[in-house]
mmCIF file of C-alpha atoms in Angstrom:
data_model
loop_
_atom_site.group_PDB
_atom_site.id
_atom_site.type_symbol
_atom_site.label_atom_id
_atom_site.label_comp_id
_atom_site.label_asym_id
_atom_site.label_seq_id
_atom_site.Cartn_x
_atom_site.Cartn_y
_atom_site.Cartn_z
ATOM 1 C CA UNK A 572 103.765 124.314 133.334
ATOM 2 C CA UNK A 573 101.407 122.723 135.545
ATOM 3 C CA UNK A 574 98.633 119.805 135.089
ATOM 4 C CA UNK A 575 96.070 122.172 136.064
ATOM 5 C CA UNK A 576 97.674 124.857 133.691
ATOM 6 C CA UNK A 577 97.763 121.590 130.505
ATOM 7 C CA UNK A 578 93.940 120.733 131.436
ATOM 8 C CA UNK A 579 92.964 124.449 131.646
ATOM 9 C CA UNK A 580 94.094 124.932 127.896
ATOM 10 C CA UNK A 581 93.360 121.723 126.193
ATOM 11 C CA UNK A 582 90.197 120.655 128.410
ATOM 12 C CA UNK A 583 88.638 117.245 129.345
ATOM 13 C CA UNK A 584 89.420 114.133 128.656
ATOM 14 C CA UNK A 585 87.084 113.226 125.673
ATOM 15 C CA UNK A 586 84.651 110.791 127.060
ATOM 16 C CA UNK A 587 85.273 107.963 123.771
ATOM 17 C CA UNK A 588 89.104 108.277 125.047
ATOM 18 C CA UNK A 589 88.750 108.052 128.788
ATOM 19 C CA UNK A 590 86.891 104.558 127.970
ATOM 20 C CA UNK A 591 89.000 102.875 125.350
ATOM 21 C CA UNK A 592 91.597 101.911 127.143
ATOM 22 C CA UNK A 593 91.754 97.950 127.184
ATOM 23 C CA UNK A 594 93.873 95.889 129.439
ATOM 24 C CA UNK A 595 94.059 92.875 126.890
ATOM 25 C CA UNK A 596 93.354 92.726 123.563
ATOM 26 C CA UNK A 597 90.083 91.605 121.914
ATOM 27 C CA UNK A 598 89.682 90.867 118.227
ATOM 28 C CA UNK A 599 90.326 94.265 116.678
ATOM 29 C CA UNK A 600 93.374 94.545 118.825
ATOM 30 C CA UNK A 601 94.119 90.853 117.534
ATOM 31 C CA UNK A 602 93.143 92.179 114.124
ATOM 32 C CA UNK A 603 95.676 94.857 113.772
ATOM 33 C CA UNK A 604 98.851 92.863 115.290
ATOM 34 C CA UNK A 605 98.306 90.459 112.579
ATOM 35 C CA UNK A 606 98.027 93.161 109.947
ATOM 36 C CA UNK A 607 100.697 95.256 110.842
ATOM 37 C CA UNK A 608 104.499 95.045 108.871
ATOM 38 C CA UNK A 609 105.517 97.784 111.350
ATOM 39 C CA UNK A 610 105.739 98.821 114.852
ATOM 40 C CA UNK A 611 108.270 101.046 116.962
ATOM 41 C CA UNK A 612 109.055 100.168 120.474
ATOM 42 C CA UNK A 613 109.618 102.290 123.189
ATOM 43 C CA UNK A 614 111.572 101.700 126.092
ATOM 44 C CA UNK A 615 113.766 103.142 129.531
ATOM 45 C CA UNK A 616 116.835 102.257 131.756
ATOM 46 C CA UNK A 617 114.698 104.510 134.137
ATOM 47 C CA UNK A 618 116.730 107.211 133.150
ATOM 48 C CA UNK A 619 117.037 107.865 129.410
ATOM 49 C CA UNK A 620 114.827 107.161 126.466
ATOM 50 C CA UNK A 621 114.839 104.763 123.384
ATOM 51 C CA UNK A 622 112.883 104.224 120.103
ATOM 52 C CA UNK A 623 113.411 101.335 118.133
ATOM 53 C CA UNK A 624 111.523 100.465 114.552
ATOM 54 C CA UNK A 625 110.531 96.947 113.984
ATOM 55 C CA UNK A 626 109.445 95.569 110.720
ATOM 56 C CA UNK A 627 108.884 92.480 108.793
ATOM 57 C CA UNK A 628 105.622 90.486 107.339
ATOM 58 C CA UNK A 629 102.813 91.087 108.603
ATOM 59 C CA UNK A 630 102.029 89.076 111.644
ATOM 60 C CA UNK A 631 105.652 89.323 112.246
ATOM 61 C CA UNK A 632 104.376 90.182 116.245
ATOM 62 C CA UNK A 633 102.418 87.217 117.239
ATOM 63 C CA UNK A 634 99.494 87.211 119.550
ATOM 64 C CA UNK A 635 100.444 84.572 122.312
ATOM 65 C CA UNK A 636 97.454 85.010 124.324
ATOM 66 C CA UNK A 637 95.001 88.258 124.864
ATOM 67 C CA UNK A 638 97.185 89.152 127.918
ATOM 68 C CA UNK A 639 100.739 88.560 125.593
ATOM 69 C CA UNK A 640 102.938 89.434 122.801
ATOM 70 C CA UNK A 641 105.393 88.031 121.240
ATOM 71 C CA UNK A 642 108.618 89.801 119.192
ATOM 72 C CA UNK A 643 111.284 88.518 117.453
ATOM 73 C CA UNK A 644 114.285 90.442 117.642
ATOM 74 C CA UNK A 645 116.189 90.533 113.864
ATOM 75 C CA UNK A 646 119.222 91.291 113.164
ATOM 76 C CA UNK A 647 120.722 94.800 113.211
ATOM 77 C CA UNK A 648 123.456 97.054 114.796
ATOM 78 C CA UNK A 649 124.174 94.862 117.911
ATOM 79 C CA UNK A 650 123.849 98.132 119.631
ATOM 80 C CA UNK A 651 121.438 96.624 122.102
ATOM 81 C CA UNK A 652 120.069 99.972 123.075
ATOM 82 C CA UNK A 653 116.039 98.668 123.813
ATOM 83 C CA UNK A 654 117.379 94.776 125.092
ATOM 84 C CA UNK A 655 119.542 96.427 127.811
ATOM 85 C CA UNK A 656 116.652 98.622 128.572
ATOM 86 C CA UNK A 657 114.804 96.254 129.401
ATOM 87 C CA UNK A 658 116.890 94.283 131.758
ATOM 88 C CA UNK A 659 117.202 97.594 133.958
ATOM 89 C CA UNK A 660 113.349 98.715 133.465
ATOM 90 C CA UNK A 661 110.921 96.529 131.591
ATOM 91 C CA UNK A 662 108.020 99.019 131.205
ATOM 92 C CA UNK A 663 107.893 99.270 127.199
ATOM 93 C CA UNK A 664 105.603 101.229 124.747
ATOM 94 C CA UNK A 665 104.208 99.942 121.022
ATOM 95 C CA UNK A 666 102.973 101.400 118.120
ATOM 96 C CA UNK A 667 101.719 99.284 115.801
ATOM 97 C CA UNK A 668 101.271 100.736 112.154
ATOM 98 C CA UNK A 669 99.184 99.364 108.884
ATOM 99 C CA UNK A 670 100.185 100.705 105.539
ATOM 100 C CA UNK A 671 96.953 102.927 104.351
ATOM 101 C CA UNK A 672 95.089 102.565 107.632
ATOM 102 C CA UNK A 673 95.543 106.306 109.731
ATOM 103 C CA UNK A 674 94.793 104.612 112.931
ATOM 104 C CA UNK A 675 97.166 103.111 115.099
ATOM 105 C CA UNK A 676 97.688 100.733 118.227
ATOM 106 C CA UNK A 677 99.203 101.586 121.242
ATOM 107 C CA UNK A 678 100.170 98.826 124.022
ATOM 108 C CA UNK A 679 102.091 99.629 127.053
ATOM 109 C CA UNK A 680 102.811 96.742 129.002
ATOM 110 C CA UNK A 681 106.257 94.781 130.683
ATOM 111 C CA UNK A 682 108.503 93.133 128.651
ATOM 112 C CA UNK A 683 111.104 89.929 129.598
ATOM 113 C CA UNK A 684 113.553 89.068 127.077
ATOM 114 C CA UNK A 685 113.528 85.169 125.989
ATOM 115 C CA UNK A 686 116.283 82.791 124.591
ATOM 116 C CA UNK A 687 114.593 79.181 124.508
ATOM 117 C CA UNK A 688 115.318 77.205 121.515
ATOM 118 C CA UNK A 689 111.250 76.707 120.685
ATOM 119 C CA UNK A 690 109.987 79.959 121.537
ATOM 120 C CA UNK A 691 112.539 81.126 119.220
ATOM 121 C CA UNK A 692 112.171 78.613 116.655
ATOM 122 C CA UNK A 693 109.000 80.065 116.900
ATOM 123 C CA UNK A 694 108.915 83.091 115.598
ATOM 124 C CA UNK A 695 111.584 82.162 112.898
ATOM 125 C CA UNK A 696 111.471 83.760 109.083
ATOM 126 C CA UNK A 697 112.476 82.146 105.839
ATOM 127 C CA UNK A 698 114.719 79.868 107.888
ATOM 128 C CA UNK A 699 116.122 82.213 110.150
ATOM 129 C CA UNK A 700 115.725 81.868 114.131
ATOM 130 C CA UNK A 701 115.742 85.571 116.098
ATOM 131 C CA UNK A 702 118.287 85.366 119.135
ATOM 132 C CA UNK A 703 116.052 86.504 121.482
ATOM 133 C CA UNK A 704 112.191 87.499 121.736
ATOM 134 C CA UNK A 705 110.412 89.578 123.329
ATOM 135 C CA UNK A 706 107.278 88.697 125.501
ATOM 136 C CA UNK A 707 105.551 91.615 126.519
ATOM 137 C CA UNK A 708 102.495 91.515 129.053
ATOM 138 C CA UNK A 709 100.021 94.076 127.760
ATOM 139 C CA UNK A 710 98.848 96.401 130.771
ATOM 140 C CA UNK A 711 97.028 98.492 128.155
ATOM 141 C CA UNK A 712 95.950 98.875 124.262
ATOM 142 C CA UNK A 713 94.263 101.200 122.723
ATOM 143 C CA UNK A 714 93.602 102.354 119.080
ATOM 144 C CA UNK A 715 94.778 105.996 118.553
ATOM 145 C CA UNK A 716 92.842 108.093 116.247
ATOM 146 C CA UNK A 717 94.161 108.908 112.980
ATOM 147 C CA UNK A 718 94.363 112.716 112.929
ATOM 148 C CA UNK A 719 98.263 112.446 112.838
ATOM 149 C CA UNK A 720 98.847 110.391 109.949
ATOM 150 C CA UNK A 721 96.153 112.189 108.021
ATOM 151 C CA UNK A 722 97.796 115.620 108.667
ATOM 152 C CA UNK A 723 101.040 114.147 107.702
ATOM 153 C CA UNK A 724 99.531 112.584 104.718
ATOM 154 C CA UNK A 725 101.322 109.504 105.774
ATOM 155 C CA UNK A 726 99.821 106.801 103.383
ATOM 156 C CA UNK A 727 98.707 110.207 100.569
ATOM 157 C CA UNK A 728 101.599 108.961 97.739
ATOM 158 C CA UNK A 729 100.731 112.688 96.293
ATOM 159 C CA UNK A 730 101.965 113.950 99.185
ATOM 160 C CA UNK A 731 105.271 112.092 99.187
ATOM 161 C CA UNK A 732 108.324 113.670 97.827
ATOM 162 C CA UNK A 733 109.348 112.966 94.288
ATOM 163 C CA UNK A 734 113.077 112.306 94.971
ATOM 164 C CA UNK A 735 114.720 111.728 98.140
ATOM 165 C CA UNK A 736 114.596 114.707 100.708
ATOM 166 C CA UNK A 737 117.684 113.951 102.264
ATOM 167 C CA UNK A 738 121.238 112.457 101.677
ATOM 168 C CA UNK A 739 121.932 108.526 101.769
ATOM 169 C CA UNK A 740 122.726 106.378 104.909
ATOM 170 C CA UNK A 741 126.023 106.330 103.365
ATOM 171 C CA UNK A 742 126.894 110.207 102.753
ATOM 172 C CA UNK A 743 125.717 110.906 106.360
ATOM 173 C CA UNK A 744 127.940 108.535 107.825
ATOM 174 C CA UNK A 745 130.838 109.865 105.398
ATOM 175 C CA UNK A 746 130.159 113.553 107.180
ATOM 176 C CA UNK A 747 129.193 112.873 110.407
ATOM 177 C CA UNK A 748 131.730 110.090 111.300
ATOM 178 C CA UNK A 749 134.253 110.103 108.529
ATOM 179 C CA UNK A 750 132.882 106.697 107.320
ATOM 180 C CA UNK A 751 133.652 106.917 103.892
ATOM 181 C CA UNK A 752 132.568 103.665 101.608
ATOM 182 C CA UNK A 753 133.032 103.647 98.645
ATOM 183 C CA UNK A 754 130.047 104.022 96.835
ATOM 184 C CA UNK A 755 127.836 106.741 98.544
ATOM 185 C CA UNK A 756 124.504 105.811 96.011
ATOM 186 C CA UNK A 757 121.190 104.970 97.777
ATOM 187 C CA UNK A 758 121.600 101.649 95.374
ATOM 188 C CA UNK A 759 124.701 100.666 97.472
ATOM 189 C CA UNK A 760 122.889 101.016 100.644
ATOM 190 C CA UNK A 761 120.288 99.209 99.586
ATOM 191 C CA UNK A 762 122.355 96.226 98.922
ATOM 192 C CA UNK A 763 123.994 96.751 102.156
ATOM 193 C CA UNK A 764 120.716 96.127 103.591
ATOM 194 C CA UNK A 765 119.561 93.257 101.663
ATOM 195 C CA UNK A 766 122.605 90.728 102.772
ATOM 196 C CA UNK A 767 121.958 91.555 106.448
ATOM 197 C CA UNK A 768 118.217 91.801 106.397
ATOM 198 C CA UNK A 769 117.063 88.276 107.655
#
């Protein structure tokens, strides 16, 4: 596959796209940081690839300046996988996400990981200060049209499932690693969740 072959079957650039690219944000940009619960960050050692989802309040990402994010890092796995990215290649990728809105926002920009005491006190929640944060410096952001999460019916709850589609956290880990806890029920991973969450 060539560029030439990719622009030969899916056309031009639509002229609305081409132009929305932003290289800080403005108020709607502003607007939907503050609003969103949910984002999932990409980022590269230069080599390989990682995804990482990102939740909390809404406004959990705070808008430093038009030119700067900020983003707490919570606590999780301790795998590190996006953190050490970063300290080998600091290019990153967001999506931010609104419950019930289809479009989302897309920044791309360089991120530097942060452990000062007030820019971490900062960005604390219910008491609890994130070890590090994120500042990312936005090289572009753009809202993304909201064809995908209308196809998927995303925020449709009659398009949702009616039970769960697929086995718990816990009965995955029991075949795929030999993990075996004791109780395998969504319920118990659920708790699991709740005395790590903040």
């Amino acid at each position: 596959m060539t560029e030439d072959r990719l622009r030969a079957l899916y056309g031009a650039v639509s002229p609305r796209a081409a132009v929305k690219v932003l290289d800080r944000l403005d108020s709607h940009c502003r607007a939907f940081v503050g609003a969103s619960p949910f984002m999932v960050l990409g980022t590269s050692d230069g080599t390989t690839l990682d995804v990482s989802p990102k939740g909390d309040p809404a406004g959990f990402v705070q808008v430093e300046d038009d030119r700067h994010l900020l983003i707490p890092d919570r606590p999780g796995n301790n795998r590190l996988d996006g953190l050490l990215n970063i300290l080998r290649h600091p290019q990153v990728a967001l999506i931010f996400l609104i419950p019930s809105v289809d479009e989302t926002l897309r920044v791309n920009g360089h991120a530097t990981i942060h452990d000062d005491a007030d820019l971490c006190a900062r960005c604390a929640l219910r008491g609890r200060v994130p070890k590090t944060v994120l500042r990312v410096r936005i090289d572009e952001a753009y809202l993304h049209c909201g064809k995908a999460p209308m196809r998927a019916g995303l925020w449709a709850p009659d398009s949702w499932p009616s039970d769960r589609p697929v086995a718990t956290l816990n009965e995955i880990l029991r075949d795929q690693v030999g993990i075996a806890p004791e109780d395998l029920s969504q319920q118990a991973v659920e708790a699991g969740y709740r005395r790590t969450l903040y």
